[in-house]
PDB file of C-alpha atoms in Angstrom:
ATOM      1  CA  UNK M 108      10.182 -13.614  59.826  1.00  0.00           C
ATOM      2  CA  UNK M 109      13.410 -15.163  58.171  1.00  0.00           C
ATOM      3  CA  UNK M 110      11.828 -18.300  57.601  1.00  0.00           C
ATOM      4  CA  UNK M 111       8.970 -16.000  55.906  1.00  0.00           C
ATOM      5  CA  UNK M 112      11.142 -14.582  53.520  1.00  0.00           C
ATOM      6  CA  UNK M 113      12.958 -17.606  52.438  1.00  0.00           C
ATOM      7  CA  UNK M 114       9.268 -18.500  51.593  1.00  0.00           C
ATOM      8  CA  UNK M 115       8.563 -16.209  49.546  1.00  0.00           C
ATOM      9  CA  UNK M 116      11.707 -15.990  47.730  1.00  0.00           C
ATOM     10  CA  UNK M 117      11.252 -19.692  46.757  1.00  0.00           C
ATOM     11  CA  UNK M 118       8.049 -18.761  45.570  1.00  0.00           C
ATOM     12  CA  UNK M 119       9.207 -16.309  43.133  1.00  0.00           C
ATOM     13  CA  UNK M 120      11.924 -18.818  42.186  1.00  0.00           C
ATOM     14  CA  UNK M 121       9.606 -21.251  41.368  1.00  0.00           C
ATOM     15  CA  UNK M 122       7.098 -18.443  39.375  1.00  0.00           C
ATOM     16  CA  UNK M 123      10.184 -17.167  37.428  1.00  0.00           C
ATOM     17  CA  UNK M 124      10.939 -20.443  36.661  1.00  0.00           C
ATOM     18  CA  UNK M 125       7.814 -21.996  35.102  1.00  0.00           C
ATOM     19  CA  UNK M 126       7.497 -19.186  33.540  1.00  0.00           C
ATOM     20  CA  UNK M 127      10.934 -19.953  31.814  1.00  0.00           C
ATOM     21  CA  UNK M 128       9.336 -23.466  30.693  1.00  0.00           C
ATOM     22  CA  UNK M 129       6.462 -21.983  29.074  1.00  0.00           C
ATOM     23  CA  UNK M 130       8.699 -19.504  26.817  1.00  0.00           C
ATOM     24  CA  UNK M 131      10.840 -22.351  26.034  1.00  0.00           C
ATOM     25  CA  UNK M 132       7.927 -24.579  24.712  1.00  0.00           C
ATOM     26  CA  UNK M 133       5.902 -21.940  22.480  1.00  0.00           C
ATOM     27  CA  UNK M 134       9.124 -20.732  21.736  1.00  0.00           C
ATOM     28  CA  UNK M 135      10.328 -24.191  20.514  1.00  0.00           C
ATOM     29  CA  UNK M 136       6.547 -24.434  18.882  1.00  0.00           C
ATOM     30  CA  UNK M 137       6.472 -28.492  19.099  1.00  0.00           C
ATOM     31  CA  UNK M 138       6.172 -30.645  21.746  1.00  0.00           C
ATOM     32  CA  UNK M 139       9.371 -31.761  24.153  1.00  0.00           C
ATOM     33  CA  UNK M 140      10.666 -34.338  25.802  1.00  0.00           C
ATOM     34  CA  UNK M 141      11.611 -33.794  30.170  1.00  0.00           C
ATOM     35  CA  UNK M 142      15.051 -34.016  29.258  1.00  0.00           C
ATOM     36  CA  UNK M 143      15.191 -31.430  26.834  1.00  0.00           C
ATOM     37  CA  UNK M 144      13.435 -28.697  28.705  1.00  0.00           C
ATOM     38  CA  UNK M 145      15.009 -29.586  31.511  1.00  0.00           C
ATOM     39  CA  UNK M 146      18.769 -29.034  29.636  1.00  0.00           C
ATOM     40  CA  UNK M 147      17.174 -25.826  27.677  1.00  0.00           C
ATOM     41  CA  UNK M 148      16.761 -24.097  30.750  1.00  0.00           C
ATOM     42  CA  UNK M 149      19.755 -26.078  32.563  1.00  0.00           C
ATOM     43  CA  UNK M 150      17.428 -26.966  35.561  1.00  0.00           C
ATOM     44  CA  UNK M 151      17.181 -30.139  37.690  1.00  0.00           C
ATOM     45  CA  UNK M 152      14.915 -32.704  36.087  1.00  0.00           C
ATOM     46  CA  UNK M 153      12.867 -33.450  38.946  1.00  0.00           C
ATOM     47  CA  UNK M 154      12.076 -29.962  39.347  1.00  0.00           C
ATOM     48  CA  UNK M 155      11.317 -29.061  35.440  1.00  0.00           C
ATOM     49  CA  UNK M 156       8.742 -32.312  35.719  1.00  0.00           C
ATOM     50  CA  UNK M 157       7.577 -30.856  39.220  1.00  0.00           C
ATOM     51  CA  UNK M 158       6.703 -27.342  37.783  1.00  0.00           C
ATOM     52  CA  UNK M 159       5.038 -29.604  34.489  1.00  0.00           C
ATOM     53  CA  UNK M 160       2.968 -30.929  37.035  1.00  0.00           C
ATOM     54  CA  UNK M 161       2.037 -28.145  38.258  1.00  0.00           C
ATOM     55  CA  UNK M 162       1.456 -26.208  35.329  1.00  0.00           C
ATOM     56  CA  UNK M 163      -0.618 -29.632  33.995  1.00  0.00           C
ATOM     57  CA  UNK M 164      -2.389 -29.000  37.045  1.00  0.00           C
ATOM     58  CA  UNK M 165      -4.110 -25.697  35.477  1.00  0.00           C
ATOM     59  CA  UNK M 166      -4.159 -26.574  31.665  1.00  0.00           C
ATOM     60  CA  UNK M 167      -1.249 -23.937  30.826  1.00  0.00           C
ATOM     61  CA  UNK M 168       0.314 -27.863  29.591  1.00  0.00           C
ATOM     62  CA  UNK M 169      -0.116 -30.806  28.452  1.00  0.00           C
ATOM     63  CA  UNK M 170       1.566 -34.554  28.197  1.00  0.00           C
ATOM     64  CA  UNK M 171       2.035 -37.050  25.049  1.00  0.00           C
ATOM     65  CA  UNK M 172      -0.071 -40.177  26.310  1.00  0.00           C
ATOM     66  CA  UNK M 173       2.215 -42.423  24.616  1.00  0.00           C
ATOM     67  CA  UNK M 174       6.106 -40.707  23.804  1.00  0.00           C
ATOM     68  CA  UNK M 175       5.501 -38.411  26.801  1.00  0.00           C
ATOM     69  CA  UNK M 176       6.674 -35.571  25.114  1.00  0.00           C
ATOM     70  CA  UNK M 177       5.399 -32.290  26.890  1.00  0.00           C
ATOM     71  CA  UNK M 178       2.851 -29.059  25.202  1.00  0.00           C
ATOM     72  CA  UNK M 179       1.241 -26.149  25.397  1.00  0.00           C
ATOM     73  CA  UNK M 180      -1.530 -26.503  26.905  1.00  0.00           C
ATOM     74  CA  UNK M 181      -5.692 -25.253  25.832  1.00  0.00           C
ATOM     75  CA  UNK M 182      -5.343 -22.808  28.121  1.00  0.00           C
ATOM     76  CA  UNK M 183      -2.709 -20.683  27.345  1.00  0.00           C
ATOM     77  CA  UNK M 184      -4.259 -20.344  23.478  1.00  0.00           C
ATOM     78  CA  UNK M 185      -7.562 -19.349  26.192  1.00  0.00           C
ATOM     79  CA  UNK M 186      -5.317 -16.446  28.097  1.00  0.00           C
ATOM     80  CA  UNK M 187      -3.589 -14.931  25.500  1.00  0.00           C
ATOM     81  CA  UNK M 188      -6.510 -14.474  23.570  1.00  0.00           C
ATOM     82  CA  UNK M 189      -8.659 -12.525  25.962  1.00  0.00           C
ATOM     83  CA  UNK M 190      -5.509 -10.675  27.069  1.00  0.00           C
ATOM     84  CA  UNK M 191      -5.792  -9.556  22.735  1.00  0.00           C
ATOM     85  CA  UNK M 192      -8.757  -8.915  22.713  1.00  0.00           C
ATOM     86  CA  UNK M 193      -9.175  -6.660  25.692  1.00  0.00           C
ATOM     87  CA  UNK M 194      -6.195  -4.548  23.806  1.00  0.00           C
ATOM     88  CA  UNK M 195      -6.965  -0.911  23.164  1.00  0.00           C
ATOM     89  CA  UNK M 196      -6.212  -0.463  19.422  1.00  0.00           C
ATOM     90  CA  UNK M 197      -6.552   4.173  20.264  1.00  0.00           C
ATOM     91  CA  UNK M 198      -3.862   3.417  23.037  1.00  0.00           C
ATOM     92  CA  UNK M 199      -1.647   1.276  21.193  1.00  0.00           C
ATOM     93  CA  UNK M 200      -1.815   3.513  18.063  1.00  0.00           C
ATOM     94  CA  UNK M 201      -1.385   6.620  19.529  1.00  0.00           C
ATOM     95  CA  UNK M 202       1.888   6.621  20.049  1.00  0.00           C
ATOM     96  CA  UNK M 203       3.250   5.869  16.346  1.00  0.00           C
ATOM     97  CA  UNK M 204      -0.205   8.459  14.830  1.00  0.00           C
ATOM     98  CA  UNK M 205       2.560  10.652  16.906  1.00  0.00           C
ATOM     99  CA  UNK M 206       5.422   9.496  15.297  1.00  0.00           C
ATOM    100  CA  UNK M 207       3.730  10.182  11.602  1.00  0.00           C
ATOM    101  CA  UNK M 208       2.984  13.412  12.883  1.00  0.00           C
ATOM    102  CA  UNK M 209       6.832  14.218  14.265  1.00  0.00           C
ATOM    103  CA  UNK M 210       7.556  13.222  11.681  1.00  0.00           C
ATOM    104  CA  UNK M 211       6.029  14.573   8.778  1.00  0.00           C
ATOM    105  CA  UNK M 212       3.476  17.238  10.055  1.00  0.00           C
ATOM    106  CA  UNK M 213       0.644  16.003   8.244  1.00  0.00           C
ATOM    107  CA  UNK M 214      -2.398  14.408  10.489  1.00  0.00           C
ATOM    108  CA  UNK M 215      -2.849  11.370  10.755  1.00  0.00           C
ATOM    109  CA  UNK M 216      -5.652   9.434  11.799  1.00  0.00           C
ATOM    110  CA  UNK M 217      -6.842   5.255  12.907  1.00  0.00           C
ATOM    111  CA  UNK M 218     -10.155   4.519  11.144  1.00  0.00           C
ATOM    112  CA  UNK M 219     -11.785   1.512  11.080  1.00  0.00           C
ATOM    113  CA  UNK M 220     -15.233  -0.148   9.175  1.00  0.00           C
ATOM    114  CA  UNK M 221     -18.750   0.399  10.120  1.00  0.00           C
ATOM    115  CA  UNK M 222     -21.689  -0.037   8.335  1.00  0.00           C
ATOM    116  CA  UNK M 223     -20.123   0.687   5.371  1.00  0.00           C
ATOM    117  CA  UNK M 224     -18.819   3.770   6.404  1.00  0.00           C
ATOM    118  CA  UNK M 225     -15.698   4.608   7.728  1.00  0.00           C
ATOM    119  CA  UNK M 226     -15.352   5.731  11.065  1.00  0.00           C
ATOM    120  CA  UNK M 227     -12.060   7.757  12.422  1.00  0.00           C
ATOM    121  CA  UNK M 228     -11.964   6.470  15.914  1.00  0.00           C
ATOM    122  CA  UNK M 229      -8.111   8.612  16.712  1.00  0.00           C
ATOM    123  CA  UNK M 230      -6.355  11.314  15.102  1.00  0.00           C
ATOM    124  CA  UNK M 231      -3.169  13.688  15.640  1.00  0.00           C
ATOM    125  CA  UNK M 232      -3.412  16.549  13.905  1.00  0.00           C
ATOM    126  CA  UNK M 233      -0.672  18.640  12.020  1.00  0.00           C
ATOM    127  CA  UNK M 234       1.039  21.832  13.648  1.00  0.00           C
ATOM    128  CA  UNK M 235       0.142  23.298  10.271  1.00  0.00           C
ATOM    129  CA  UNK M 236      -2.861  25.863   9.098  1.00  0.00           C
ATOM    130  CA  UNK M 237      -3.979  23.905   6.389  1.00  0.00           C
ATOM    131  CA  UNK M 238      -4.420  20.952   7.386  1.00  0.00           C
ATOM    132  CA  UNK M 239      -7.266  17.744   6.913  1.00  0.00           C
ATOM    133  CA  UNK M 240      -9.018  17.621  10.534  1.00  0.00           C
ATOM    134  CA  UNK M 241     -11.459  14.265  10.760  1.00  0.00           C
ATOM    135  CA  UNK M 242     -12.153  14.158  14.809  1.00  0.00           C
ATOM    136  CA  UNK M 243     -12.583  11.289  16.385  1.00  0.00           C
ATOM    137  CA  UNK M 244     -16.569   9.357  15.221  1.00  0.00           C
ATOM    138  CA  UNK M 245     -16.544  11.525  12.194  1.00  0.00           C
ATOM    139  CA  UNK M 246     -17.780   9.050   8.694  1.00  0.00           C
ATOM    140  CA  UNK M 247     -16.979   9.298   5.779  1.00  0.00           C
ATOM    141  CA  UNK M 248     -17.728   7.180   2.358  1.00  0.00           C
ATOM    142  CA  UNK M 249     -15.270   4.365   2.418  1.00  0.00           C
ATOM    143  CA  UNK M 250     -15.285   4.294  -1.678  1.00  0.00           C
ATOM    144  CA  UNK M 251     -13.484   7.422  -1.697  1.00  0.00           C
ATOM    145  CA  UNK M 252     -11.142   7.314   0.926  1.00  0.00           C
ATOM    146  CA  UNK M 253      -8.299   6.136   1.543  1.00  0.00           C
ATOM    147  CA  UNK M 254      -8.617   4.282   5.057  1.00  0.00           C
ATOM    148  CA  UNK M 255     -12.077   3.362   3.363  1.00  0.00           C
ATOM    149  CA  UNK M 256     -10.794   1.708   0.816  1.00  0.00           C
ATOM    150  CA  UNK M 257      -7.797  -0.264   2.482  1.00  0.00           C
ATOM    151  CA  UNK M 258     -10.878  -1.363   4.680  1.00  0.00           C
ATOM    152  CA  UNK M 259     -12.697  -2.346   1.581  1.00  0.00           C
ATOM    153  CA  UNK M 260      -9.771  -4.231  -0.223  1.00  0.00           C
ATOM    154  CA  UNK M 261      -9.808  -6.659   2.799  1.00  0.00           C
ATOM    155  CA  UNK M 262     -13.118  -7.856   2.667  1.00  0.00           C
ATOM    156  CA  UNK M 263     -14.321 -11.148   1.851  1.00  0.00           C
ATOM    157  CA  UNK M 264     -15.580 -11.186  -1.728  1.00  0.00           C
ATOM    158  CA  UNK M 265     -19.446 -12.239  -0.365  1.00  0.00           C
ATOM    159  CA  UNK M 266     -19.055  -9.341   1.774  1.00  0.00           C
ATOM    160  CA  UNK M 267     -17.361  -6.794  -0.779  1.00  0.00           C
ATOM    161  CA  UNK M 268     -20.261  -7.922  -3.319  1.00  0.00           C
ATOM    162  CA  UNK M 269     -22.926  -6.447  -0.822  1.00  0.00           C
ATOM    163  CA  UNK M 270     -21.168  -3.042  -0.093  1.00  0.00           C
ATOM    164  CA  UNK M 271     -21.865  -2.630  -4.375  1.00  0.00           C
ATOM    165  CA  UNK M 272     -25.273  -3.573  -4.194  1.00  0.00           C
ATOM    166  CA  UNK M 273     -26.096  -0.894  -1.639  1.00  0.00           C
ATOM    167  CA  UNK M 274     -24.087   1.929  -1.433  1.00  0.00           C
ATOM    168  CA  UNK M 275     -24.130   4.214  -4.596  1.00  0.00           C
ATOM    169  CA  UNK M 276     -20.598   4.753  -5.515  1.00  0.00           C
ATOM    170  CA  UNK M 277     -21.530   9.028  -5.924  1.00  0.00           C
ATOM    171  CA  UNK M 278     -18.802  11.001  -7.552  1.00  0.00           C
ATOM    172  CA  UNK M 279     -17.376  13.773  -4.886  1.00  0.00           C
ATOM    173  CA  UNK M 280     -15.165  14.956  -7.397  1.00  0.00           C
ATOM    174  CA  UNK M 281     -13.597  14.395 -11.154  1.00  0.00           C
ATOM    175  CA  UNK M 282     -11.465  11.617  -9.477  1.00  0.00           C
ATOM    176  CA  UNK M 283     -13.797   9.921  -6.904  1.00  0.00           C
ATOM    177  CA  UNK M 284     -14.046   5.621  -8.606  1.00  0.00           C
ATOM    178  CA  UNK M 285     -17.836   5.475  -9.273  1.00  0.00           C
ATOM    179  CA  UNK M 286     -17.796   2.606 -11.672  1.00  0.00           C
ATOM    180  CA  UNK M 287     -18.079  -0.758  -9.468  1.00  0.00           C
ATOM    181  CA  UNK M 288     -15.479  -2.674 -11.895  1.00  0.00           C
ATOM    182  CA  UNK M 289     -12.830   0.614 -11.818  1.00  0.00           C
ATOM    183  CA  UNK M 290     -13.473   0.257  -7.843  1.00  0.00           C
ATOM    184  CA  UNK M 291     -12.590  -3.128  -7.906  1.00  0.00           C
ATOM    185  CA  UNK M 292      -9.948  -3.106 -10.166  1.00  0.00           C
ATOM    186  CA  UNK M 293      -8.400  -0.462  -7.184  1.00  0.00           C
ATOM    187  CA  UNK M 294      -9.330  -2.606  -4.597  1.00  0.00           C
ATOM    188  CA  UNK M 295      -6.756  -5.820  -6.208  1.00  0.00           C
ATOM    189  CA  UNK M 296      -3.984  -3.226  -6.515  1.00  0.00           C
ATOM    190  CA  UNK M 297      -4.564  -1.932  -2.874  1.00  0.00           C
ATOM    191  CA  UNK M 298      -3.684  -6.178  -2.063  1.00  0.00           C
ATOM    192  CA  UNK M 299      -1.082  -5.617  -4.023  1.00  0.00           C
ATOM    193  CA  UNK M 300       0.882  -2.890  -2.609  1.00  0.00           C
ATOM    194  CA  UNK M 301       0.002  -3.109   0.353  1.00  0.00           C
ATOM    195  CA  UNK M 302      -1.253   0.726   0.927  1.00  0.00           C
ATOM    196  CA  UNK M 303      -4.313   3.003  -0.624  1.00  0.00           C
ATOM    197  CA  UNK M 304      -4.348   6.786  -1.787  1.00  0.00           C
ATOM    198  CA  UNK M 305      -6.598   8.947  -2.266  1.00  0.00           C
ATOM    199  CA  UNK M 306      -6.145  12.123  -4.252  1.00  0.00           C
ATOM    200  CA  UNK M 307      -8.706  14.034  -4.706  1.00  0.00           C
ATOM    201  CA  UNK M 308     -11.563  11.924  -4.839  1.00  0.00           C
ATOM    202  CA  UNK M 309     -13.333  12.991  -1.509  1.00  0.00           C
ATOM    203  CA  UNK M 310     -11.955  16.648  -1.924  1.00  0.00           C
ATOM    204  CA  UNK M 311     -10.182  18.680  -4.375  1.00  0.00           C
ATOM    205  CA  UNK M 312      -6.985  19.465  -3.349  1.00  0.00           C
ATOM    206  CA  UNK M 313      -6.479  16.579  -0.728  1.00  0.00           C
ATOM    207  CA  UNK M 314      -4.206  13.813  -0.894  1.00  0.00           C
ATOM    208  CA  UNK M 315      -3.476  10.686   1.547  1.00  0.00           C
ATOM    209  CA  UNK M 316      -2.191   7.220   1.691  1.00  0.00           C
ATOM    210  CA  UNK M 317      -3.674   4.575   4.104  1.00  0.00           C
ATOM    211  CA  UNK M 318      -2.392   1.402   5.177  1.00  0.00           C
ATOM    212  CA  UNK M 319      -4.393  -1.701   6.889  1.00  0.00           C
ATOM    213  CA  UNK M 320      -3.554  -2.667  10.727  1.00  0.00           C
ATOM    214  CA  UNK M 321      -4.170  -6.532  11.174  1.00  0.00           C
ATOM    215  CA  UNK M 322      -4.669  -8.123  13.719  1.00  0.00           C
ATOM    216  CA  UNK M 323      -3.454 -11.759  16.194  1.00  0.00           C
ATOM    217  CA  UNK M 324      -5.448 -13.304  12.973  1.00  0.00           C
ATOM    218  CA  UNK M 325      -4.493 -11.937  10.125  1.00  0.00           C
ATOM    219  CA  UNK M 326      -7.348 -10.087   9.860  1.00  0.00           C
ATOM    220  CA  UNK M 327      -7.384  -6.210   8.967  1.00  0.00           C
ATOM    221  CA  UNK M 328      -9.752  -4.660  11.444  1.00  0.00           C
ATOM    222  CA  UNK M 329      -8.421  -0.553  11.025  1.00  0.00           C
ATOM    223  CA  UNK M 330      -6.711   1.143   8.606  1.00  0.00           C
ATOM    224  CA  UNK M 331      -4.024   3.818   9.281  1.00  0.00           C
ATOM    225  CA  UNK M 332      -3.205   7.271   7.226  1.00  0.00           C
ATOM    226  CA  UNK M 333      -1.654  10.576   6.714  1.00  0.00           C
ATOM    227  CA  UNK M 334      -3.365  13.172   4.599  1.00  0.00           C
ATOM    228  CA  UNK M 335      -2.549  16.738   3.766  1.00  0.00           C
ATOM    229  CA  UNK M 336      -2.507  19.206   0.971  1.00  0.00           C
ATOM    230  CA  UNK M 337      -1.925  17.422  -2.304  1.00  0.00           C
ATOM    231  CA  UNK M 338       0.793  20.159  -2.676  1.00  0.00           C
ATOM    232  CA  UNK M 339       2.576  18.972   0.523  1.00  0.00           C
ATOM    233  CA  UNK M 340       2.344  15.108  -0.645  1.00  0.00           C
ATOM    234  CA  UNK M 341       3.564  15.106  -3.700  1.00  0.00           C
ATOM    235  CA  UNK M 342       2.023  11.695  -6.021  1.00  0.00           C
ATOM    236  CA  UNK M 343       6.341  10.647  -6.349  1.00  0.00           C
ATOM    237  CA  UNK M 344       6.468  11.013  -2.800  1.00  0.00           C
ATOM    238  CA  UNK M 345       2.747  10.032  -2.135  1.00  0.00           C
ATOM    239  CA  UNK M 346       4.125   6.695  -2.903  1.00  0.00           C
ATOM    240  CA  UNK M 347       7.547   6.731  -1.982  1.00  0.00           C
ATOM    241  CA  UNK M 348       8.157   7.723   1.793  1.00  0.00           C
ATOM    242  CA  UNK M 349       4.930   8.638   2.618  1.00  0.00           C
ATOM    243  CA  UNK M 350       3.519   5.087   1.748  1.00  0.00           C
ATOM    244  CA  UNK M 351       6.644   3.412   3.719  1.00  0.00           C
ATOM    245  CA  UNK M 352       6.458   5.441   6.604  1.00  0.00           C
ATOM    246  CA  UNK M 353       2.504   4.527   6.851  1.00  0.00           C
ATOM    247  CA  UNK M 354       2.442   0.805   6.042  1.00  0.00           C
ATOM    248  CA  UNK M 355       5.739   0.739   8.704  1.00  0.00           C
ATOM    249  CA  UNK M 356       3.389   2.432  11.734  1.00  0.00           C
ATOM    250  CA  UNK M 357       0.471   0.267  10.541  1.00  0.00           C
ATOM    251  CA  UNK M 358       2.520  -2.925  10.984  1.00  0.00           C
ATOM    252  CA  UNK M 359       3.928  -1.892  14.222  1.00  0.00           C
ATOM    253  CA  UNK M 360       0.969  -1.407  15.477  1.00  0.00           C
ATOM    254  CA  UNK M 361      -0.203  -4.978  14.072  1.00  0.00           C
ATOM    255  CA  UNK M 362       2.240  -6.498  15.875  1.00  0.00           C
ATOM    256  CA  UNK M 363       1.213  -4.882  19.357  1.00  0.00           C
ATOM    257  CA  UNK M 364      -1.882  -7.282  18.159  1.00  0.00           C
ATOM    258  CA  UNK M 365      -0.224 -10.013  18.241  1.00  0.00           C
ATOM    259  CA  UNK M 366      -0.239  -9.988  14.561  1.00  0.00           C
ATOM    260  CA  UNK M 367       3.270 -11.929  13.341  1.00  0.00           C
ATOM    261  CA  UNK M 368       2.494 -11.821   9.449  1.00  0.00           C
ATOM    262  CA  UNK M 369       4.806  -9.903   7.028  1.00  0.00           C
ATOM    263  CA  UNK M 370       5.048  -5.997   5.658  1.00  0.00           C
ATOM    264  CA  UNK M 371       5.066  -5.151   2.727  1.00  0.00           C
ATOM    265  CA  UNK M 372       8.213  -3.302   3.542  1.00  0.00           C
ATOM    266  CA  UNK M 373      10.403  -5.582   5.510  1.00  0.00           C
TER     267      UNK M 373
END
């Protein structure tokens, strides 16, 4: 029926315009006058006013009581927050891990901190015969792995002190940091440079570089790492092209999670 089709078209147009209003207000970042929103969208003031009233009825928009300006409502924050928490970091990270492997043909990992250990929650393997493997679910000491050190570096001071009290820093190799003060200094360096290195600290002949993944609250929730035999990841390149690539990948994953802060190599 023609009338039904027209109603649907008008309904879709109203939704499009309402979403455009929300986008303009979000971009502005501060309360806006009705006339400003109307001019920005090139819509009739009466149309914008009607749509603002509808948005306000659902808590998506609020009007200031005195100046009459409009701002985004708390409902927008609630919806956005729920959407962010529903994101699966593994699904988001997987294409970026794959890209790292495509670029360098070394193993890429995604890891989190759990019960003072680093837990690898996803991995894309290198096609090389000799490669580093840590299948999803594998746990490792945090203090002697690049991903683990990144996650420790962004703990609060109270949490880090608790970690150092509870976890003995056993030497796995001659390169393992087993002194608490030395580890604190290493973690400070990691925060400064934005990435961590493992130069044979857990296993001789293995090198790894890792970077933090931030969420929308600017909290580090995971780490991305790239690992391989020392002869394929020379020290100079580990802190150069490999570190740069890993930091950028971690930053891109964070941006998908709502992180909007600066990156170390921007």
